[in-house]
Each structure stands twice: as C-alpha cells, then as structure tokens.
Amino acid sequence: MQHKTEGVEFWPPLASLSLIDNMGTMIILSSVTVRYGGVAALGPADLVIQPRQTTLLIGPSGSGKSTLLRTLAGLTDYTGTLTVDGEVVTDWRALRQKLGYVIQDGGLFPHLTARANVALAGEAFGWPREKIETRIGEMAELVGLDMVQLARFPAELSGGQRQRVGVMRALLRDPQILLFDEPLSALDPVTRLRLAGELRDLFARLGKTVVMVTHSLREAMFFGGCVVLLRDGRIVQHGELADLIAHPADQFVTDFIAAEEAL
Amino acid sequence: MRALPVLLAALLFAPQARAETVGSKAFTESVILGEIAKDTLEKAGVPTTHRRELGGSRILFDAVKARRIDFYPEYTGTLRFELLAAQHLANDAALGPALAAQGLALTRPLGFSDSYGIAMRADKAKALGIAKLSDLAQHRDLRFGFSNEFVDRKDGWPALVAAYGLGGVRVQGINHDLAYRALNAGQIDLTDAYTTDAEIAAYNLVVLTDDAKFFPPYDAVFVIRSDLSPKARAALDSLAGTIDEAKMRALNRMVRMDKQTETAAARAALGGGAGIDNEPTRFERIAQRTIEHLALVAAALALALLAALPLGVIAARHRRLGSAVLAITGVLQTIPSLALFVVLIPLLGIGAAPTIFALFLYSLLPIVRNTHAGLTGIAPALLDSADALGLTRAARLRRIELPLALPTILAGVRTAAVIAVGLATLGAIIGAGGYGQPILTGIRLNSTPLILEGAIPAAMLALLIEGLFTLIERRAVPRGLRRP
Ligand SMILES: Nc1ncnc2c1ncn2[C@@H]1O[C@H](COP(=O)(O)OP(=O)(O)OP(=O)(O)O)[C@@H](O)[C@H]1O
Ligand SMILES: [Mg+2]
C-alpha cells in the first residue's frame, strides 16, 4: 500500500465512487451566538457556506474557529438559527447522519481498533455488517490504509495514519458535509504536505461541502476556495483569498496577513 | 456469577428451623453459659441453636428485642446500668416490669454474680486476717495496684475510697492482665478483679467480701422473650442457683487456661460425661470460613456494583446532584463499622444480612467515586467525536464512555473488594461467621494461633483478590487503553 501514498495519481477513478450527489449542501448561519459563562465565544455570526466548495476558517488563536465548526455539528449550545438545505436544523441526529467530523489527531477512540472506530460510524445508524465491511474496504483503499494497519489500536499507529483513519471514519457514511478542525497540525512537514495534497484532491473529486479550520494562510492558499477570517468570535472578512489579500477589510486583516508572511 | 443470587437468597432468607436460638457475647463466660443453656434445653427435648460470640451487650439485647435470638445470658447490673440506664432503676427487682414493657423477661438467677471485686492472695489475706473490704482500713500500708479503668471510673476507686474510708491510700495503675501476675509474684497486694475471673482460681486468690454492699450486684440471668415456650423457660429456670462463683471460675479456668472447649466446660458443669467431640479439623474450619467470608464479600460487591455504577453515571451527568451523591457516600464511609452493625440489627437482624448491607454501604464510595472520576476524566474532544458520529446518549455511554472509564472503575471495585475482605472480619461480632470468627475467639482466649487462623487467610484472600483483579484488568481492558 505504501506506493499508493505518493502524490495525487493513486486516487481511484471517479466512476468507482458510487457516492457523489450533484446538488451539494448549503449551510446558512444567522445571528448564531455561542456563549461560555456569559462571554460570547462566537458571534453573533451571519454566514453562507457554499455547497460543493471548501470553506476555510482562519484567525488567531481563541478567535472562535473551533467553536464555529463545532456549532456546525451541533456540539455547542447556540442561539440564532442554522439552516441546512433550506431547513432550520432541529433534529441533530438526522443532520449528523450526513455529516463527517474530523479533529486534530483524528479524534479516534483509544479503546477501539482503527477498524472498530470506522465501523462505529455505520453502527451508530444500525447499518448491517456486510454494508459496513464493504464500505470499510472501499474507504481503506481511498485513504491508503491496509487491513493490518486497521487492526491496530490508535496508539499503535503514526500520527498520519491516525488522521487517515479519522478521515475514513468521517467518509464512511458518504456524508454531504465534511468538517475538519486543523487536521494537519499534528503532523511533520513531509506527511502534512502529502496528506494535504490527498485531501485537496479528495475534496475536488467528491464534491462535498467542506469546512476546514486551518492554522495558516499558507494552508488556506494551498486548499483554495473561500476564506472566513475570524477575530474575537466575530467574522471580520469573508471571500476569496486573493480578494482578502488585495482588499483587506481593516488594519487587523492587513496585520494578520503581514504576520503570516513574516514567519 | 449465576449462582450468586441464589447464594444471596439462601443467606438472607434461610428458613430458620423452629428451634430456640441462644446468643452469647464475645467472652468466655457468656459462651460457656450459652452452651450450658443449649445442652439443658436439648436434654429437655427443645432443639436449640447457639449463636456464639455475637459481640457486646447492646448487640445481644437488640437481637433478642428484634426476635432474632430467643434468649441470652446477661447480668442484672449490665441491664440496670448500661442497657436500661436511662430508666434509673432503683434495684434488680425493678428489672422485671421494665423488661416486660419491651416484651422481655428474666429467668431466675443462676447463682453467681460477676461483679467488680478486690482480690488478694489467699495466703496473705489469711496471714493478715483480712476477709472483708472494711478490714482494709486497718491495712493502709498494703500495695494497691488497680487497672487504670477502675482508678478512673467515678463509680470505681474514688467511690470505693469514700464507701470504706480509705482516703490517703496510695494506688498504682497497672494493666489488668499484668495485675494477676504481679499479685502472684508479690509485687502488689491487691487488685481489682471480676469475681469469676479464671485467674482467681488459678492463682489461689480470694475476693474480699463487699460487706458495705458497695459493688452493685451483677447476677447472672438469662434475658428471654416473654413468649418463650414454657418448656424452654422451665428448662432455663431449672438452672437457677446451680452455678456459684467458685464453679463459674473453675469453668472459666477450664477454657481460658486449660484450653478446653466451651462445650466441654458446659458438659462438666452439667455433670455429663465427656461426650465425643466432633470438632472439625483446622482445614475444614478454614474451608468453611472461606466460603462464608467469600459469600459476604461477593454479595456485598455485587449489590454495590448494581447501585454504585448508576450512581456514578448520574453523578457524572449532573454536576449538582453529583456532588450530593459523592458527599453522601463519603459520609457513609465515615460511620464507624461497629456503630453501623448495631444500628442495622433491629432492621436486618444478626448474621449475614446486616453484614452484607454494611459492606455494601462501605463499597459504594470507592466505586461511585471512581466511576465518576473515570467518566468526567474523558477528553471532551472524544465526546464531541462520539456525538458527531451520531451515537445516541445511551450508545455513547455504553460504547465509548464506560469502556474508557473501565480501568478507573475497575480500580475502584478492586479497592472496594480489598476493603470488604478486611471489614468482613468484623461481621463475626454479629454472627456472620467468616475469618473474623477465629480472630474474635483468639482475642477472647488470648490465643495467637487462633487469631492467625483468621488473619492469615484474610490477608491471603486480599492478595488473591488483588491478583484476580490484575487478571481481570488484563483481560477486560483493551490493549489500546493499557499503559505501555
Ligand atoms: N468549553 C469551553 N468553555 C469555556 N470557554 C471556551 C470553551 N471552548 C472555547 N472557549 C473559549 O471560546 C473562545 C474561542 O475558542 P475556540 O476554541 O473556538 O478558538 P480557536 O479559534 O479554535 O483557537 P485555536 O486556534 O487556539 O484552536 C476562546 O476564548 C476559548 O477560551
Ligand atoms: Mg481550535
């Protein structure tokens, strides 16, 4: 399997993927606010996340990127409304069925093997065993893991392998929405570059609505798409990255870009 | 594991064959009297069980009131000054009505009083012409060595000084067990004693006559349920006046010094021949007690798990409720075990049931606390991942949270188990059997081998349980959670 992890060309031809929907899913936030002990960690935020695109959340530490992402998965107590495909979200379990969520280091359960971690995504919705097995086979190939690696516990895998398992688990149910929270930041530069390339390609091929928190402008540049810049829980600027650089909304955006370039 | 509920039920609800049950306190004289009563009743055709060494007066008194036993040997003084102290009874005659109000009665006195007395070497007393306590006023130069308890008690030495005009006599405090040896060796001349102590017979001592009637009478009687069968009652009354102090001392001596069994002493008292004793071998005894001990611990732990796991989960779910649950189980832990046993007797009687319940209460805290700690210690990011996967609350608990908390929970169960093995030895004082039984008897008879017969298996069982849990942890905790 190792030879398959080099570069872009190992991805299977589009036709072998049975799971592409053509419409994509649009997410709309209006006046979404998350408070911790009275202090607003996010918002009020108004935002439209375009379907079949990669939207990148950037901003300094503590600016609310993770909080925004967790809100999209229904993991926070928020006020305001969240609309997905034209409907205000009330039934989170139904939404989660078509949503994949991956955090730094994969968010794997240490007491389960990689395979059991992945299978859980199907078991949570009562999938039959054979269907889960079939999907595990497909997804393992997609992310470049073999069965020996899948039999291991998370602690017995490398950081990069754990992240691949996390991606596999998120993709198992073929969700329309993929949420990533700094999926690359725990990796060494070489692995990070390889995985970033694979993810970028995957997003392009699958046509999912992807929201990814990233560490840096450089990473955002690599993935392309829309950028949402946050500061102290507020959305400062939203648009194409090139626009952001050409027309910074205010001094903060200018400084943020300058700081990125300096280091 | 399937056998456990059956075992539990058997322990808790074993049908008591409709025989009379005599209880005895955890000291030699009481056990001998219990055996005498059992033999006497059986000779009269009343089948009788003897529950030996059930702890102190309060436990026996509560047990007979709660109809868990039918009668037990007691002393009138103990009834007046300890058990019914609040009623300030003027004399022994007032005991009848006071007990009747509680559904109890007394048999006629057995013929001896086990009260405080002042003992002296017989030869010395004779030489000095001392027979009564009032004679002591003429012999103030004698060396008085009294137990610290007797010197300190308001109704002890200070009161005795007042009653017999012994002011100014010098007294030295001495350990009660050493006092007899010191007396024998001539290092002291007088000491306080119980009037039926075996040593009085063994060391050839005399108890000086209490001519001013200073010491209240502690006449030996049986406290019985008022509705005891007439046949049994008549049999007990037939013992009235048959045992005097000298005889009781001799019987105590047979057991405490000559290492005979209480059963043999009782037979001697009743003038029966030495029957064939079917004493179990040491191995059989230990095996029997191991079963009793394990049953106590296993039943208590099983119940504790059933209660503590849900409590721990609730505590982890609701912060406010959680601190309350932890506080309450913490307070339970601080109840002195002896006090807990006594409180439980009216509710659950004596034997296995109250012991299991007490062990159950003590096992709650370690399991609840560790379940709570294990669950609240899970990284929030993992819970996020579980929720985002679409697991329901119940599925998340079962498949993610409990397995992740398992090592911590197991550590709590292990602590509870080891504590329970130790505490279960205390169950012997309320008749639960187990390894506590030989320890109790050993302390009473001052026999180190007997104490070790209980203590060593108890320690080994604790070690065994440690080993068992190491094994369980190895099997139950998935590789991914084990420390490398
Ligand atoms: N569970 C929580 N309880 C209290 N405050 C929180 C909690 N989670 C986040 N916050 C606060 O909310 C704010 C936004 O946090 P968030 O994690 O969204 O930042 P971030 O942009 O992801 O930062 P980083 O780049 O460091 O990951 C921070 O001030 C943080 O302290
Ligand atoms: Mg973050």
PDB file of C-alpha atoms in Angstrom, chain B residues 127-316:
ATOM      1  CA  ALA B 127      -1.962 -14.206 107.465  1.00  0.00           C
ATOM      2  CA  LEU B 128      -3.198 -10.644 107.903  1.00  0.00           C
ATOM      3  CA  GLY B 129      -6.699 -11.702 108.896  1.00  0.00           C
ATOM      4  CA  ILE B 130      -8.341  -9.820 106.061  1.00  0.00           C
ATOM      5  CA  ALA B 131     -11.658 -11.183 104.747  1.00  0.00           C
ATOM      6  CA  LYS B 132     -13.819  -8.135 104.182  1.00  0.00           C
ATOM      7  CA  LEU B 133     -13.245  -4.834 102.419  1.00  0.00           C
ATOM      8  CA  SER B 134     -13.830  -2.989 105.688  1.00  0.00           C
ATOM      9  CA  ASP B 135     -10.735  -4.743 107.085  1.00  0.00           C
ATOM     10  CA  LEU B 136      -8.584  -2.789 104.617  1.00  0.00           C
ATOM     11  CA  ALA B 137      -8.860   0.442 106.626  1.00  0.00           C
ATOM     12  CA  GLN B 138      -6.547  -1.186 109.166  1.00  0.00           C
ATOM     13  CA  HIS B 139      -4.006  -2.103 106.460  1.00  0.00           C
ATOM     14  CA  ARG B 140      -3.278   1.147 104.619  1.00  0.00           C
ATOM     15  CA  ASP B 141       0.350   0.161 104.014  1.00  0.00           C
ATOM     16  CA  LEU B 142      -0.643  -2.609 101.544  1.00  0.00           C
ATOM     17  CA  ARG B 143       0.289  -2.061  97.925  1.00  0.00           C
ATOM     18  CA  PHE B 144      -2.830  -1.367  95.838  1.00  0.00           C
ATOM     19  CA  GLY B 145      -2.432  -1.971  92.077  1.00  0.00           C
ATOM     20  CA  PHE B 146      -5.583  -1.213  90.119  1.00  0.00           C
ATOM     21  CA  SER B 147      -6.444  -1.206  86.444  1.00  0.00           C
ATOM     22  CA  ASN B 148      -6.475   2.291  85.010  1.00  0.00           C
ATOM     23  CA  GLU B 149     -10.118   1.886  84.112  1.00  0.00           C
ATOM     24  CA  PHE B 150     -11.036   1.128  87.712  1.00  0.00           C
ATOM     25  CA  VAL B 151      -8.977   4.022  89.044  1.00  0.00           C
ATOM     26  CA  ASP B 152     -10.590   6.451  86.608  1.00  0.00           C
ATOM     27  CA  ARG B 153     -14.227   5.371  86.850  1.00  0.00           C
ATOM     28  CA  LYS B 154     -16.303   7.650  89.050  1.00  0.00           C
ATOM     29  CA  ASP B 155     -18.050   4.571  90.461  1.00  0.00           C
ATOM     30  CA  GLY B 156     -14.700   2.784  90.780  1.00  0.00           C
ATOM     31  CA  TRP B 157     -11.853   3.532  93.127  1.00  0.00           C
ATOM     32  CA  PRO B 158     -12.865   7.084  94.178  1.00  0.00           C
ATOM     33  CA  ALA B 159     -16.296   5.822  95.248  1.00  0.00           C
ATOM     34  CA  LEU B 160     -14.765   2.806  96.968  1.00  0.00           C
ATOM     35  CA  VAL B 161     -12.464   5.135  98.940  1.00  0.00           C
ATOM     36  CA  ALA B 162     -15.493   7.083 100.124  1.00  0.00           C
ATOM     37  CA  ALA B 163     -17.505   3.956 100.991  1.00  0.00           C
ATOM     38  CA  TYR B 164     -14.790   2.281 103.051  1.00  0.00           C
ATOM     39  CA  GLY B 165     -12.891   5.298 104.360  1.00  0.00           C
ATOM     40  CA  LEU B 166      -9.687   4.506 102.513  1.00  0.00           C
ATOM     41  CA  GLY B 167      -8.653   8.129 101.943  1.00  0.00           C
ATOM     42  CA  GLY B 168      -4.912   8.670 101.584  1.00  0.00           C
ATOM     43  CA  VAL B 169      -4.084   5.134 100.442  1.00  0.00           C
ATOM     44  CA  ARG B 170      -1.514   5.137  97.613  1.00  0.00           C
ATOM     45  CA  VAL B 171      -2.631   3.434  94.440  1.00  0.00           C
ATOM     46  CA  GLN B 172      -0.663   2.442  91.394  1.00  0.00           C
ATOM     47  CA  GLY B 173      -2.215   1.976  87.961  1.00  0.00           C
ATOM     48  CA  ILE B 174      -1.462  -1.353  86.307  1.00  0.00           C
ATOM     49  CA  ASN B 175      -2.523  -3.251  83.214  1.00  0.00           C
ATOM     50  CA  HIS B 176      -5.288  -5.675  84.159  1.00  0.00           C
ATOM     51  CA  ASP B 177      -3.622  -8.688  82.544  1.00  0.00           C
ATOM     52  CA  LEU B 178      -0.334  -7.994  84.296  1.00  0.00           C
ATOM     53  CA  ALA B 179      -2.029  -7.345  87.630  1.00  0.00           C
ATOM     54  CA  TYR B 180      -2.596 -11.042  88.360  1.00  0.00           C
ATOM     55  CA  ARG B 181       0.995 -11.908  87.639  1.00  0.00           C
ATOM     56  CA  ALA B 182       2.208  -9.006  89.781  1.00  0.00           C
ATOM     57  CA  LEU B 183      -0.100 -10.183  92.552  1.00  0.00           C
ATOM     58  CA  ASN B 184       1.168 -13.740  92.237  1.00  0.00           C
ATOM     59  CA  ALA B 185       4.772 -12.558  92.304  1.00  0.00           C
ATOM     60  CA  GLY B 186       4.083 -10.495  95.408  1.00  0.00           C
ATOM     61  CA  GLN B 187       4.800  -7.164  93.730  1.00  0.00           C
ATOM     62  CA  ILE B 188       1.375  -5.826  94.658  1.00  0.00           C
ATOM     63  CA  ASP B 189      -1.020  -6.975  97.366  1.00  0.00           C
ATOM     64  CA  LEU B 190      -4.429  -6.077  95.991  1.00  0.00           C
ATOM     65  CA  THR B 191      -6.053  -5.552  92.644  1.00  0.00           C
ATOM     66  CA  ASP B 192      -9.466  -5.100  91.162  1.00  0.00           C
ATOM     67  CA  ALA B 193     -10.969  -8.227  89.610  1.00  0.00           C
ATOM     68  CA  TYR B 194     -14.119  -9.644  88.198  1.00  0.00           C
ATOM     69  CA  THR B 195     -15.489 -12.069  90.736  1.00  0.00           C
ATOM     70  CA  THR B 196     -15.498 -15.009  88.326  1.00  0.00           C
ATOM     71  CA  ASP B 197     -12.108 -14.451  86.682  1.00  0.00           C
ATOM     72  CA  ALA B 198     -10.366 -17.744  85.987  1.00  0.00           C
ATOM     73  CA  GLU B 199      -7.174 -16.356  87.487  1.00  0.00           C
ATOM     74  CA  ILE B 200      -8.764 -16.166  90.926  1.00  0.00           C
ATOM     75  CA  ALA B 201      -8.988 -19.931  90.924  1.00  0.00           C
ATOM     76  CA  ALA B 202      -5.682 -20.454  89.118  1.00  0.00           C
ATOM     77  CA  TYR B 203      -3.559 -18.186  91.320  1.00  0.00           C
ATOM     78  CA  ASN B 204      -5.253 -19.133  94.572  1.00  0.00           C
ATOM     79  CA  LEU B 205      -6.694 -15.700  95.293  1.00  0.00           C
ATOM     80  CA  VAL B 206      -9.643 -14.618  97.394  1.00  0.00           C
ATOM     81  CA  VAL B 207     -12.186 -11.923  96.654  1.00  0.00           C
ATOM     82  CA  LEU B 208     -12.746  -9.813  99.746  1.00  0.00           C
ATOM     83  CA  THR B 209     -16.334  -9.672 100.952  1.00  0.00           C
ATOM     84  CA  ASP B 210     -18.067  -6.443  99.984  1.00  0.00           C
ATOM     85  CA  ASP B 211     -19.624  -6.003 103.445  1.00  0.00           C
ATOM     86  CA  ALA B 212     -20.820  -2.434 102.790  1.00  0.00           C
ATOM     87  CA  LYS B 213     -22.568  -3.673  99.634  1.00  0.00           C
ATOM     88  CA  PHE B 214     -20.626  -1.119  97.644  1.00  0.00           C
ATOM     89  CA  PHE B 215     -20.463  -3.001  94.339  1.00  0.00           C
ATOM     90  CA  PRO B 216     -23.865  -3.392  92.721  1.00  0.00           C
ATOM     91  CA  PRO B 217     -24.901  -6.980  92.023  1.00  0.00           C
ATOM     92  CA  TYR B 218     -24.204  -8.388  88.559  1.00  0.00           C
ATOM     93  CA  ASP B 219     -26.271 -11.535  88.993  1.00  0.00           C
ATOM     94  CA  ALA B 220     -26.145 -13.897  86.037  1.00  0.00           C
ATOM     95  CA  VAL B 221     -29.580 -14.480  84.464  1.00  0.00           C
ATOM     96  CA  PHE B 222     -30.995 -15.214  81.046  1.00  0.00           C
ATOM     97  CA  VAL B 223     -32.842 -12.435  79.228  1.00  0.00           C
ATOM     98  CA  ILE B 224     -35.649 -14.213  77.396  1.00  0.00           C
ATOM     99  CA  ARG B 225     -38.515 -13.271  75.114  1.00  0.00           C
ATOM    100  CA  SER B 226     -41.697 -13.130  77.213  1.00  0.00           C
ATOM    101  CA  ASP B 227     -43.347 -15.584  74.862  1.00  0.00           C
ATOM    102  CA  LEU B 228     -40.590 -18.177  75.082  1.00  0.00           C
ATOM    103  CA  SER B 229     -42.116 -21.657  75.116  1.00  0.00           C
ATOM    104  CA  PRO B 230     -42.970 -22.820  78.663  1.00  0.00           C
ATOM    105  CA  LYS B 231     -40.869 -25.928  78.116  1.00  0.00           C
ATOM    106  CA  ALA B 232     -37.772 -23.903  77.285  1.00  0.00           C
ATOM    107  CA  ARG B 233     -38.426 -21.481  80.085  1.00  0.00           C
ATOM    108  CA  ALA B 234     -38.827 -24.240  82.624  1.00  0.00           C
ATOM    109  CA  ALA B 235     -35.573 -25.807  81.467  1.00  0.00           C
ATOM    110  CA  LEU B 236     -33.743 -22.496  81.924  1.00  0.00           C
ATOM    111  CA  ASP B 237     -35.302 -21.929  85.331  1.00  0.00           C
ATOM    112  CA  SER B 238     -34.084 -25.373  86.382  1.00  0.00           C
ATOM    113  CA  LEU B 239     -30.574 -23.887  86.206  1.00  0.00           C
ATOM    114  CA  ALA B 240     -31.394 -21.359  88.940  1.00  0.00           C
ATOM    115  CA  GLY B 241     -28.931 -21.440  91.778  1.00  0.00           C
ATOM    116  CA  THR B 242     -26.846 -24.242  90.272  1.00  0.00           C
ATOM    117  CA  ILE B 243     -23.689 -22.257  89.476  1.00  0.00           C
ATOM    118  CA  ASP B 244     -21.885 -20.301  92.176  1.00  0.00           C
ATOM    119  CA  GLU B 245     -18.824 -18.064  91.789  1.00  0.00           C
ATOM    120  CA  ALA B 246     -16.357 -20.848  92.532  1.00  0.00           C
ATOM    121  CA  LYS B 247     -17.937 -23.115  89.928  1.00  0.00           C
ATOM    122  CA  MET B 248     -18.022 -20.373  87.321  1.00  0.00           C
ATOM    123  CA  ARG B 249     -14.363 -19.558  87.998  1.00  0.00           C
ATOM    124  CA  ALA B 250     -13.473 -23.214  87.546  1.00  0.00           C
ATOM    125  CA  LEU B 251     -15.362 -23.362  84.240  1.00  0.00           C
ATOM    126  CA  ASN B 252     -13.694 -20.178  83.007  1.00  0.00           C
ATOM    127  CA  ARG B 253     -10.376 -21.661  84.008  1.00  0.00           C
ATOM    128  CA  MET B 254     -11.050 -24.853  82.040  1.00  0.00           C
ATOM    129  CA  VAL B 255     -11.432 -22.829  78.864  1.00  0.00           C
ATOM    130  CA  ARG B 256      -9.072 -19.929  79.369  1.00  0.00           C
ATOM    131  CA  MET B 257      -6.174 -21.720  80.983  1.00  0.00           C
ATOM    132  CA  ASP B 258      -6.599 -25.416  80.341  1.00  0.00           C
ATOM    133  CA  LYS B 259      -7.534 -24.831  76.695  1.00  0.00           C
ATOM    134  CA  GLN B 260     -10.683 -26.947  76.748  1.00  0.00           C
ATOM    135  CA  THR B 261     -13.687 -26.074  74.615  1.00  0.00           C
ATOM    136  CA  GLU B 262     -16.701 -24.239  75.995  1.00  0.00           C
ATOM    137  CA  THR B 263     -18.734 -27.303  75.084  1.00  0.00           C
ATOM    138  CA  ALA B 264     -16.567 -29.478  77.317  1.00  0.00           C
ATOM    139  CA  ALA B 265     -16.835 -26.950  80.130  1.00  0.00           C
ATOM    140  CA  ALA B 266     -20.620 -26.907  79.784  1.00  0.00           C
ATOM    141  CA  ARG B 267     -20.758 -30.711  79.941  1.00  0.00           C
ATOM    142  CA  ALA B 268     -18.586 -30.640  83.063  1.00  0.00           C
ATOM    143  CA  ALA B 269     -20.936 -28.097  84.617  1.00  0.00           C
ATOM    144  CA  LEU B 270     -23.966 -30.272  83.928  1.00  0.00           C
ATOM    145  CA  GLY B 271     -22.216 -33.324  85.251  1.00  0.00           C
ATOM    146  CA  GLY B 272     -22.445 -35.136  81.931  1.00  0.00           C
ATOM    147  CA  GLY B 273     -19.677 -37.427  80.780  1.00  0.00           C
ATOM    148  CA  ALA B 274     -17.190 -36.225  78.238  1.00  0.00           C
ATOM    149  CA  GLY B 275     -19.135 -36.756  75.022  1.00  0.00           C
ATOM    150  CA  ILE B 276     -17.386 -37.435  71.774  1.00  0.00           C
ATOM    151  CA  ASP B 277     -16.488 -34.099  70.284  1.00  0.00           C
ATOM    152  CA  ASN B 278     -16.938 -33.912  66.556  1.00  0.00           C
ATOM    153  CA  GLU B 279     -14.591 -30.983  66.272  1.00  0.00           C
ATOM    154  CA  PRO B 280     -13.881 -30.196  62.622  1.00  0.00           C
ATOM    155  CA  THR B 281     -10.232 -30.240  61.601  1.00  0.00           C
ATOM    156  CA  ARG B 282      -8.420 -26.974  61.140  1.00  0.00           C
ATOM    157  CA  PHE B 283      -8.573 -27.397  57.375  1.00  0.00           C
ATOM    158  CA  GLU B 284     -12.341 -27.952  57.455  1.00  0.00           C
ATOM    159  CA  ARG B 285     -12.759 -24.915  59.675  1.00  0.00           C
ATOM    160  CA  ILE B 286     -10.749 -22.684  57.340  1.00  0.00           C
ATOM    161  CA  ALA B 287     -12.574 -24.020  54.284  1.00  0.00           C
ATOM    162  CA  GLN B 288     -15.959 -23.360  55.897  1.00  0.00           C
ATOM    163  CA  ARG B 289     -14.979 -19.834  56.894  1.00  0.00           C
ATOM    164  CA  THR B 290     -13.531 -19.113  53.468  1.00  0.00           C
ATOM    165  CA  ILE B 291     -16.903 -19.916  51.946  1.00  0.00           C
ATOM    166  CA  GLU B 292     -18.685 -17.715  54.477  1.00  0.00           C
ATOM    167  CA  HIS B 293     -16.213 -14.886  54.004  1.00  0.00           C
ATOM    168  CA  LEU B 294     -16.285 -15.025  50.207  1.00  0.00           C
ATOM    169  CA  ALA B 295     -20.090 -15.118  50.201  1.00  0.00           C
ATOM    170  CA  LEU B 296     -20.215 -11.967  52.349  1.00  0.00           C
ATOM    171  CA  VAL B 297     -17.742 -10.093  50.162  1.00  0.00           C
ATOM    172  CA  ALA B 298     -19.151 -11.285  46.834  1.00  0.00           C
ATOM    173  CA  ALA B 299     -22.745 -10.494  47.754  1.00  0.00           C
ATOM    174  CA  ALA B 300     -21.830  -7.050  49.061  1.00  0.00           C
ATOM    175  CA  LEU B 301     -19.737  -6.231  45.990  1.00  0.00           C
ATOM    176  CA  ALA B 302     -22.397  -7.437  43.562  1.00  0.00           C
ATOM    177  CA  LEU B 303     -25.016  -5.255  45.250  1.00  0.00           C
ATOM    178  CA  ALA B 304     -22.592  -2.337  45.418  1.00  0.00           C
ATOM    179  CA  LEU B 305     -21.844  -2.598  41.707  1.00  0.00           C
ATOM    180  CA  LEU B 306     -25.542  -2.626  40.872  1.00  0.00           C
ATOM    181  CA  ALA B 307     -26.088   0.547  42.869  1.00  0.00           C
ATOM    182  CA  ALA B 308     -22.796   2.379  42.500  1.00  0.00           C
ATOM    183  CA  LEU B 309     -22.406   2.239  38.718  1.00  0.00           C
ATOM    184  CA  PRO B 310     -25.715   4.033  38.021  1.00  0.00           C
ATOM    185  CA  LEU B 311     -24.985   6.446  40.878  1.00  0.00           C
ATOM    186  CA  GLY B 312     -21.561   7.191  39.424  1.00  0.00           C
ATOM    187  CA  VAL B 313     -23.067   7.761  35.984  1.00  0.00           C
ATOM    188  CA  ILE B 314     -25.725  10.093  37.398  1.00  0.00           C
ATOM    189  CA  ALA B 315     -23.085  11.911  39.418  1.00  0.00           C
ATOM    190  CA  ALA B 316     -21.007  12.439  36.268  1.00  0.00           C
TER     191      ALA B 316
END
